[in-house]
Coordinates of C-alpha atoms and ligand atoms in Angstrom, one line a residue:
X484 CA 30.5 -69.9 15.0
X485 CA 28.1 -72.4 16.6
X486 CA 24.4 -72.2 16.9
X487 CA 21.1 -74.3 18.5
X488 CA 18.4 -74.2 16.8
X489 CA 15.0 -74.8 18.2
X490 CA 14.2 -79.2 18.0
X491 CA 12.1 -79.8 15.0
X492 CA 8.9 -81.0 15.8
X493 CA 8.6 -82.6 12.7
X494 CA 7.9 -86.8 12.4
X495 CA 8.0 -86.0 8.3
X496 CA 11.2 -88.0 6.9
X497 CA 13.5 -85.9 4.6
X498 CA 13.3 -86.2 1.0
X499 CA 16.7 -84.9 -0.6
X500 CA 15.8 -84.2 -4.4
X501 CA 18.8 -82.9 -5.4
X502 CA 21.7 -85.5 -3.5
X503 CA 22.8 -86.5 -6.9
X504 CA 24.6 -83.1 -8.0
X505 CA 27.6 -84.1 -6.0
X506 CA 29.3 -86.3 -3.8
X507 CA 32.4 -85.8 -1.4
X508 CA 34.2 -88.3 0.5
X509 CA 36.2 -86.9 3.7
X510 CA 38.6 -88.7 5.3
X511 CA 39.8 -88.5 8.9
X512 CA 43.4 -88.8 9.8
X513 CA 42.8 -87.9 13.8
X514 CA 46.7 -87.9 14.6
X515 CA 49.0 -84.9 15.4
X516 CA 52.8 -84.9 16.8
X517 CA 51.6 -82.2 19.6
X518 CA 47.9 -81.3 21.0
X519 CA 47.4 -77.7 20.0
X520 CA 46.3 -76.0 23.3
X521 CA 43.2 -74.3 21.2
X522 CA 41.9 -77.1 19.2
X523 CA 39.0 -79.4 19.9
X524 CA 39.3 -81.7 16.7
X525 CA 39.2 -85.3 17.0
X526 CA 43.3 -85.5 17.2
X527 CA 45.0 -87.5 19.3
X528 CA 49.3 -87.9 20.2
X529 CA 50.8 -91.2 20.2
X530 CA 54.1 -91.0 21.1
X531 CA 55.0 -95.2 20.6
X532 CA 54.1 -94.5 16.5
X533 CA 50.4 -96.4 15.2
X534 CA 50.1 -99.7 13.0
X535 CA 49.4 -97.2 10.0
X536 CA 49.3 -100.4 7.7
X537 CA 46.0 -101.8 9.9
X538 CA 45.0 -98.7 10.1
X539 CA 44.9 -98.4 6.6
X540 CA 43.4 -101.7 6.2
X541 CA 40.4 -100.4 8.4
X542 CA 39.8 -97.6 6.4
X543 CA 39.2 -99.6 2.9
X544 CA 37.0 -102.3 4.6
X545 CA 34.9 -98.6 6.2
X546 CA 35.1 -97.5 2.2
X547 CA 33.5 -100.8 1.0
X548 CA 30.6 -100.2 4.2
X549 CA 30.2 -96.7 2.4
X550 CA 30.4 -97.7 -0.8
X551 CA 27.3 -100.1 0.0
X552 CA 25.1 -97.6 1.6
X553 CA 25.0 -94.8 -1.3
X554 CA 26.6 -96.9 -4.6
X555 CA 26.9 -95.4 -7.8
X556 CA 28.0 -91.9 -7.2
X557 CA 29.6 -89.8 -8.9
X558 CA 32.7 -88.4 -6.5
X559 CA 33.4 -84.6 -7.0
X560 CA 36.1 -83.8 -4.3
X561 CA 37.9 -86.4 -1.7
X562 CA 39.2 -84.7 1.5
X563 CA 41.7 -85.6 4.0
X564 CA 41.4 -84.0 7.1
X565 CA 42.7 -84.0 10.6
X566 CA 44.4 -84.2 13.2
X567 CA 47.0 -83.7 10.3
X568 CA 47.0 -85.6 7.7
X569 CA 50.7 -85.3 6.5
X570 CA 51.7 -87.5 9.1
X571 CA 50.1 -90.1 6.4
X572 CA 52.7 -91.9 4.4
X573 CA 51.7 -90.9 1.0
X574 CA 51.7 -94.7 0.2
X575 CA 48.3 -95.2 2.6
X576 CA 46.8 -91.9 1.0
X577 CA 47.2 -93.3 -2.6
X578 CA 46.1 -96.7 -1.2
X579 CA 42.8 -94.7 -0.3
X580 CA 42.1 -92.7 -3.3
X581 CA 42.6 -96.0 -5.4
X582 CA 39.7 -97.5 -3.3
X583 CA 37.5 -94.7 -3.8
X584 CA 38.2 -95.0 -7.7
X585 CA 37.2 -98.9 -7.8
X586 CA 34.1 -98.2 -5.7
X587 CA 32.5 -95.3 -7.3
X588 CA 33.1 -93.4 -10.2
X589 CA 35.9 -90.4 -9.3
X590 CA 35.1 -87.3 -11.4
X591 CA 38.5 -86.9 -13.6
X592 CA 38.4 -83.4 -12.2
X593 CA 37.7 -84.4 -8.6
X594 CA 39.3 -81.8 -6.5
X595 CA 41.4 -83.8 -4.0
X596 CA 42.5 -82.0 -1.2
X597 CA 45.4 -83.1 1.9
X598 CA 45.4 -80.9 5.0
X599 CA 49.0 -80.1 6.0
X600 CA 50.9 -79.1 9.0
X601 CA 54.2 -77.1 7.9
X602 CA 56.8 -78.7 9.9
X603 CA 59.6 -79.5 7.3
X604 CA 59.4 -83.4 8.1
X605 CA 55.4 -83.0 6.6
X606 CA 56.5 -81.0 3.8
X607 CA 59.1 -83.3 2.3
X608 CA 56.2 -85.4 2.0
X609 CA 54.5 -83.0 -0.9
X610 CA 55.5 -85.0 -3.5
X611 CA 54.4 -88.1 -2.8
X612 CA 50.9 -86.8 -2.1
X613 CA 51.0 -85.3 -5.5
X614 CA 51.9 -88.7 -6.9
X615 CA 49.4 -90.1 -5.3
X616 CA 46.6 -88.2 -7.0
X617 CA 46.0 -85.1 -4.1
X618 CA 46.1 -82.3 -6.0
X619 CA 44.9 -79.3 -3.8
X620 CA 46.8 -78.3 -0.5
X621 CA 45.4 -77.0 2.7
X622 CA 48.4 -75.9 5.0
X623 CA 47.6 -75.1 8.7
X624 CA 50.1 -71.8 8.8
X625 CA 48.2 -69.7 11.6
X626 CA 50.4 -67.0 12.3
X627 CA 53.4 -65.2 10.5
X628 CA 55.0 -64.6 13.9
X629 CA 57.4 -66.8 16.0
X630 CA 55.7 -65.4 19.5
X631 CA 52.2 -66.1 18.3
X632 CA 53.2 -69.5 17.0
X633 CA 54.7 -70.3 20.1
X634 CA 52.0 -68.8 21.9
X635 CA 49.9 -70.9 20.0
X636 CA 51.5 -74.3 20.8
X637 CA 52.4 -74.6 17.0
X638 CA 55.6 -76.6 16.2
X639 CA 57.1 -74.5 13.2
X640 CA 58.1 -71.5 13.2
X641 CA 57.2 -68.2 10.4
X642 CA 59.8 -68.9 7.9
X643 CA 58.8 -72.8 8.5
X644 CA 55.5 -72.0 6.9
X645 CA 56.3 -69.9 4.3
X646 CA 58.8 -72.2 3.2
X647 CA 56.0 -75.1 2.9
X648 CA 54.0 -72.8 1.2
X649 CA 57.1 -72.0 -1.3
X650 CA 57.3 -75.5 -1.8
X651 CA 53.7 -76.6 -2.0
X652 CA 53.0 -74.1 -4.6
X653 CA 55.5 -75.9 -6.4
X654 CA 53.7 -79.1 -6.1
X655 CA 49.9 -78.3 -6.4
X656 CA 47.9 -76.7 -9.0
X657 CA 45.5 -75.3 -6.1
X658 CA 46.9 -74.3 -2.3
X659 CA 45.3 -72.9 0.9
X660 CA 46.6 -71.6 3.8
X661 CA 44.6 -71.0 7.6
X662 CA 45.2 -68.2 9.7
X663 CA 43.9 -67.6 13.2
X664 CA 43.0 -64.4 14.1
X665 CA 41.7 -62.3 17.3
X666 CA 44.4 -64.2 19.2
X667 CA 46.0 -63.1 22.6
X668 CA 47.5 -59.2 22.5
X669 CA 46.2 -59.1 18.6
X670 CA 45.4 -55.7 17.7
X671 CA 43.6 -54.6 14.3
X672 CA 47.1 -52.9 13.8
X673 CA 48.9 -55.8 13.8
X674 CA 46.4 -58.2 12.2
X675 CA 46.5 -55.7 9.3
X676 CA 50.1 -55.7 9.0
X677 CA 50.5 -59.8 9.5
X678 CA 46.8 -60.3 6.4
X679 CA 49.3 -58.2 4.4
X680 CA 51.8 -59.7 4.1
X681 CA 49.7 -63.3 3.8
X682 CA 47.8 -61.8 1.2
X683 CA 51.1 -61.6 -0.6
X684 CA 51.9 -64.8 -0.3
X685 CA 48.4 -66.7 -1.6
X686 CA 47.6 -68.5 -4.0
X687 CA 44.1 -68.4 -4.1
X688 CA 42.2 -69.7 -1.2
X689 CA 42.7 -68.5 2.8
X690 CA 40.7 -69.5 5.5
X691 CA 40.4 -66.9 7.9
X692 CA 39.8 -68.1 11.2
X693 CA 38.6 -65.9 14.4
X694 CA 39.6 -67.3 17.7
X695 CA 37.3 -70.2 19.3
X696 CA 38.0 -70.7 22.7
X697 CA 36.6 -74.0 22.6
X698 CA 35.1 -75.7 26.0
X699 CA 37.6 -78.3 27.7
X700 CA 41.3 -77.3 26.2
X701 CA 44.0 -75.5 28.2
X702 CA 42.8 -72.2 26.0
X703 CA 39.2 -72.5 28.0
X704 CA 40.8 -73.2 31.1
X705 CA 43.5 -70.3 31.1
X706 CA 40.5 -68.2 30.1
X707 CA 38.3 -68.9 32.8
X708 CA 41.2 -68.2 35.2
X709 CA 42.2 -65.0 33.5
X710 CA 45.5 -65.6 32.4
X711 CA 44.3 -65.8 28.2
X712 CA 43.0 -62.3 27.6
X713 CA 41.5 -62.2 24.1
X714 CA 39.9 -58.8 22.0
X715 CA 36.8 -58.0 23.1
X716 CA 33.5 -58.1 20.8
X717 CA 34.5 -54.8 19.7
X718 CA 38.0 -55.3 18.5
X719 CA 37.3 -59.0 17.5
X720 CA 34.6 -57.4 15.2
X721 CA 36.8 -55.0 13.8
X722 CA 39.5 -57.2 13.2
X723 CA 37.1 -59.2 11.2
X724 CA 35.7 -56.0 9.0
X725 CA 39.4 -55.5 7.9
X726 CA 39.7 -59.0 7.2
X727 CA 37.1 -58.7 4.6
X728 CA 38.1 -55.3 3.3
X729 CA 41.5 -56.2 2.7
X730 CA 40.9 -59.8 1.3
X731 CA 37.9 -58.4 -1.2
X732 CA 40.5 -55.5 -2.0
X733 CA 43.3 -58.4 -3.3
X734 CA 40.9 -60.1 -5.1
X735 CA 39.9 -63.1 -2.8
X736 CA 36.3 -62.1 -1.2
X737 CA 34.8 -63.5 1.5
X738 CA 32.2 -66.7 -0.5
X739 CA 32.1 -68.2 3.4
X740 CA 32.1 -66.6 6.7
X741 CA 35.8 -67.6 7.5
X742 CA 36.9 -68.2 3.8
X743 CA 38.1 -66.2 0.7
X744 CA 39.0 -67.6 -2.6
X745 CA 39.7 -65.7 -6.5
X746 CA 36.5 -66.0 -7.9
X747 CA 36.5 -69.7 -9.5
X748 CA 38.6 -71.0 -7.1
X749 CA 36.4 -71.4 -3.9
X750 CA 36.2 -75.0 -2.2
X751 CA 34.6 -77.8 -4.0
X752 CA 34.5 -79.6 -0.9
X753 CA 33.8 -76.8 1.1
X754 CA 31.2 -76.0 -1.1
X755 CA 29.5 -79.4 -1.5
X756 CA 28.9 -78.9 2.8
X757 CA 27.5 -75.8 2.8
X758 CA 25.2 -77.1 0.0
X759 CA 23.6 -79.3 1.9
X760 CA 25.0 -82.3 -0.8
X761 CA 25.5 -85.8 0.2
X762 CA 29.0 -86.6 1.8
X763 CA 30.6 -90.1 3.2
X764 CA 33.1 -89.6 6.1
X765 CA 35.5 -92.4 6.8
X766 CA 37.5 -92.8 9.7
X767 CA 37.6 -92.4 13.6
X768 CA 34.6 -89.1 14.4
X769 CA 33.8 -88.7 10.9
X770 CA 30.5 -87.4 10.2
X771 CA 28.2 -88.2 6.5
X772 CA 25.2 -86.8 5.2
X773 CA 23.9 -89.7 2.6
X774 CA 20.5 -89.7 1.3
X775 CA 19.1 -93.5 1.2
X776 CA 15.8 -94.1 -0.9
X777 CA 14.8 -90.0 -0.3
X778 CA 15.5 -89.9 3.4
X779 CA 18.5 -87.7 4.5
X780 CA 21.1 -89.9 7.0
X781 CA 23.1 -88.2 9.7
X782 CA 26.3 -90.9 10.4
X783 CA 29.2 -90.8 12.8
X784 CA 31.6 -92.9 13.3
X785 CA 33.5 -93.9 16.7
X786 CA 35.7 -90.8 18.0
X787 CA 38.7 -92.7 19.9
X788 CA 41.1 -94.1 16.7
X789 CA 41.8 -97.6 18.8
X790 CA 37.9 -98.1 19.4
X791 CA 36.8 -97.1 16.0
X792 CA 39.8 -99.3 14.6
X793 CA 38.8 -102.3 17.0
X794 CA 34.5 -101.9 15.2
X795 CA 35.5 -101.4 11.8
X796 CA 37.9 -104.9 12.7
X797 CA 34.5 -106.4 13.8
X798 CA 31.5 -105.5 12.0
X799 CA 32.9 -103.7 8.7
X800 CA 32.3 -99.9 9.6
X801 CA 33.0 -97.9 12.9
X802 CA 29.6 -96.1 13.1
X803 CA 28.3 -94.8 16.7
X804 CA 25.5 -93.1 15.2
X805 CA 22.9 -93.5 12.5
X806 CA 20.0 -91.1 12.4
X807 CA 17.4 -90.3 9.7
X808 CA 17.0 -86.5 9.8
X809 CA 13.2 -85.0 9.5
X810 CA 12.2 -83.2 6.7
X811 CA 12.4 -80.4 9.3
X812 CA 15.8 -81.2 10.2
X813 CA 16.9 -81.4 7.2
X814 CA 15.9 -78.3 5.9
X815 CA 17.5 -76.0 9.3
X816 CA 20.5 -77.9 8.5
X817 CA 20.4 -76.6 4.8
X818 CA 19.8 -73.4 6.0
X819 CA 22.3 -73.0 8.9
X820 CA 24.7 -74.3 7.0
X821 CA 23.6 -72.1 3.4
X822 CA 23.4 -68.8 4.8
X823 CA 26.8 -69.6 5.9
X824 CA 27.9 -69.0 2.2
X825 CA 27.7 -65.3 0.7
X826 CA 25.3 -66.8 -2.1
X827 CA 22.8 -67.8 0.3
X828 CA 20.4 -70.4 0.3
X829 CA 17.9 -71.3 -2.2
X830 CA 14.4 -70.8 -1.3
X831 CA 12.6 -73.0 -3.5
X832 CA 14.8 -75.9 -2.5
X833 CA 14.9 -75.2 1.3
X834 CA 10.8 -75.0 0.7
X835 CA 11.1 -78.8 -1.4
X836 CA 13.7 -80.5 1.8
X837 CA 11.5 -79.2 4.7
X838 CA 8.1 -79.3 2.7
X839 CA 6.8 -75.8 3.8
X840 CA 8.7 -72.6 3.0
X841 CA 10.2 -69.6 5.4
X842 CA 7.9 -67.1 6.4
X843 CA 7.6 -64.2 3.5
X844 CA 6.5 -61.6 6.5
X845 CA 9.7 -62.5 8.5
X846 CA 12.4 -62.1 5.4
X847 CA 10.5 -58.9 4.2
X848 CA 10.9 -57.7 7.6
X849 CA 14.7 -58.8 7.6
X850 CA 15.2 -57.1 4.3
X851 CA 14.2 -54.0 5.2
X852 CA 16.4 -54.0 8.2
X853 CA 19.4 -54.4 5.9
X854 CA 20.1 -57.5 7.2
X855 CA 19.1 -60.1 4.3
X856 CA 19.1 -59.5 0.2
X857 CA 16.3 -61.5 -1.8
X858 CA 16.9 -62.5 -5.3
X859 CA 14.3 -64.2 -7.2
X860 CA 14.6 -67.4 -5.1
X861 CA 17.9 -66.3 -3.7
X862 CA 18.1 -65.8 0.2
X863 CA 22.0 -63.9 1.5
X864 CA 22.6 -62.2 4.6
X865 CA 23.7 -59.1 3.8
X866 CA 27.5 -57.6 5.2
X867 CA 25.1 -56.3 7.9
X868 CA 23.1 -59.5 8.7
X869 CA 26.3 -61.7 8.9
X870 CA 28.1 -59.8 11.7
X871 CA 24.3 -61.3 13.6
X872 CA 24.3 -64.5 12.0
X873 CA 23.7 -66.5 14.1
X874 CA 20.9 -64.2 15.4
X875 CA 19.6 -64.1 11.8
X876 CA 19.1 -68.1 11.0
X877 CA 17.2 -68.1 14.6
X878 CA 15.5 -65.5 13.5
X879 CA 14.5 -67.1 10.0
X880 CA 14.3 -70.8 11.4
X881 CA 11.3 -70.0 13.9
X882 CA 8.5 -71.8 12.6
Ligands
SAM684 C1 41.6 -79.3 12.6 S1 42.8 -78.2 12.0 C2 43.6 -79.3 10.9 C3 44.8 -78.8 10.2 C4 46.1 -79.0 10.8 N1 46.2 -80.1 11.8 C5 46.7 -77.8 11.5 O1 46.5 -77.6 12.7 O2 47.2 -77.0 10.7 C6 41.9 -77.2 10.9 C7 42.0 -75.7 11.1 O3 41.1 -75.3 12.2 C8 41.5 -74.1 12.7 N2 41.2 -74.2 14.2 C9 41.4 -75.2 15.0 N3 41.0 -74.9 16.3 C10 40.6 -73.6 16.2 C11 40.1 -72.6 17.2 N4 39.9 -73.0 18.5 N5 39.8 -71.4 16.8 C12 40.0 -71.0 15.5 N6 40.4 -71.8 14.5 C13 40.7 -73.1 14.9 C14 43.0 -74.0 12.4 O4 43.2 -72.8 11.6 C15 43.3 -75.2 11.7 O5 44.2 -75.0 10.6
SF4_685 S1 45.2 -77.7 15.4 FE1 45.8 -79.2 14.0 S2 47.9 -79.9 14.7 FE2 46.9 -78.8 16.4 S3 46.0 -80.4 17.6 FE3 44.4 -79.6 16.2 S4 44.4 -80.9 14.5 FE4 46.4 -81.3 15.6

């Protein structure tokens, strides 16, 4: 789910009073064995094999450059993400998280999470990344059917998956698993038939994903030309009601738009984004969000692996972009990104980031169409108001 917002017209800089209640360090790992036809991540094929021992080497000396810009933090979750990041030799991903522990101060409860692709070559890997210090397992199942993988471009097959989930399970205290939904010939039918039997399956996190055709992949192309026929608006929304109905009857709600975890058990990392919380991202397109003496920072780093690789050589870091954000543009982001979350946003401190609150006439308004719940200085959409979502944080953003 994307969304512009209206440009601030702001010139105030953005104080961030709360950046201290928790740090996360991402970390890119922007190689896959195949090119998904759906996926526009910043993941690239190289069939010759990469130097993964320089690029290791260039994401330490990016570390130290991160480390220097927001020092002394306290880091509450570490996540590698991808591309697919169990093509990392669990030797480089200890290297890392050793790296982050010398230069700041890892929580010793720091949720550390490794995405992973569930080809059986990845999965014997599960180990290693366990003794290396990960300790929480995303795996990128997508369907439980051997057409719709296929369909998909995926490179396992059904019992693949479940048998990487069998085994990660075994490995990690905490374990995801993405599905993708509202995909080509899906009908709410079938999409109840295939959450069932996920829902059996999880541990206790899913992310839920509807459909993106995403501008610029075969998906968008085949689209356009008519030969990808996915549901309509109607049958996309409905398969997306049932997803919630069924996943809140199991006992994993919705506490994000596209993701359901057992009360307790929701993201950190996840979490810390939708917060609005200070974040370092390492590696080729990475994005942070650091606060530096009270002004908010919007970074990214170089998106092709050999280019970023060839800077971070050079100068230390691989950044492309370094912005400070206005106080204004700070607080949309806190609020497109917070009403995300079925909590909601905090009205007090959206008011203290963007230094002037949301209108009061506009939520009252909102609120009596059902579409937002106020709670003291709580701010949610309501079931209602996040099937128009996007919509709604227009709606609330105008000035
Ligand atoms: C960037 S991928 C990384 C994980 C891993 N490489 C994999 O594919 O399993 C993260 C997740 O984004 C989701 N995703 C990627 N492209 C998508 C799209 N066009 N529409 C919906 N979900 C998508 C998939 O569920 C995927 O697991
Ligand atoms: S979906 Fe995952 S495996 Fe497929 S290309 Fe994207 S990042 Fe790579």
């Amino acid at each position: 789910m994307t969304i512009d917002l209206a440009p601030s017209p702001a010139s105030t800089r953005a104080s961030s009073p709360v950046h201290e209640d928790g740090f996360g360090v991402y970390v890119h790992w922007p190689f896959c064995r195949a090119k998904c036809p759906y996926c526009d991540f910043n993941s690239h094929v190289r069939h010759g094999g990469i130097d993964e021992a320089r690029f290791l080497s260039a994401y330490l000396a990016e570390l130290a450059y991160f480390a220097s810009l927001a020092p002394a933090r306290s880091v509450a979750s570490v996540f590698f993400g991808g591309g697919t990041p169990s093509l990392m030799q669990a030797e480089t991903v200890a290297a890392i998280l050793e790296a982050i522990a010398k230069h700041w101060r890892l929580d010793g409860n720091a949720e550390i999470t490794l995405e992973a692709n569930p080809t059986s070559v990845e999965a014997a890997r599960f180990a290693g990344y366990r003794a290396a210090g990960v300790n929480r397992l995303s795996l990128g199942v997508q369907a439980l059917d051997d057409t719709s993988l296929k369909a998909l471009g995926r490179q396992h097959n059904a019992d693949e998956a479940l048998a990487a989930l069998d085994l990660a399970k075994r490995h990690f205290g905490r374990v995801s698993f993405d599905l993708i939904y509202a995909r080509e010939g899906q009908t709410a039918r079938g999409w109840r038939d295939e959450l069932s039997l996920a829902l059996g399956h999880a541990a206790d996190h899913l992310s839920l994903y509807q459909l993106t055709i995403e501008p610029g992949t075969p998906f968008a192309a085949r689209h356009e030309a008519g030969t990808l026929r996915t549901p309509n608006g109607a049958e996309a929304r409905a398969q997306y009601l049932l997803t919630q109905e069924l996943c809140e009857a199991a006992g994993l709600p919705a506490y994000e738009v596209s993701n359901h975890a057992r009360p307790g058990s929701e993201s950190r990392h996840n979490l810390l984004y939708w917060r609005g919380h200070d974040y370092a991202g390492i590696g080729p397109g990475a994005h942070s969000r650091i606060a530096v003496d009270g002004v908010k920072r919007a970074l990214a780093t170089i998106k092709s692996p050999e280019d970023w690789r060839a800077s971070v050589e050079a100068s230390g870091h691989g950044l492309a972009s370094d912005e400070a954000l206005s106080a204004d543009e700070a607080a949309e982001e806190y609020l497109l990104m917070g009403m995300r979350l079925s909590e909601g946003i905090d009205l007090e401190r959206f008011a203290a980031i963007g230094g002037r609150g949301l209108d009061e006439a506009r939520i009252a308004s909102l609120a009596e169409d059902g579409l937002v719940r106020r709670d003291g200085s709580r701010l949610a959409a309501t079931p209602k108001g996040r099937l128009v979502l996007d919509r709604l944080i227009v709606e609330l953003a105008r000035g």
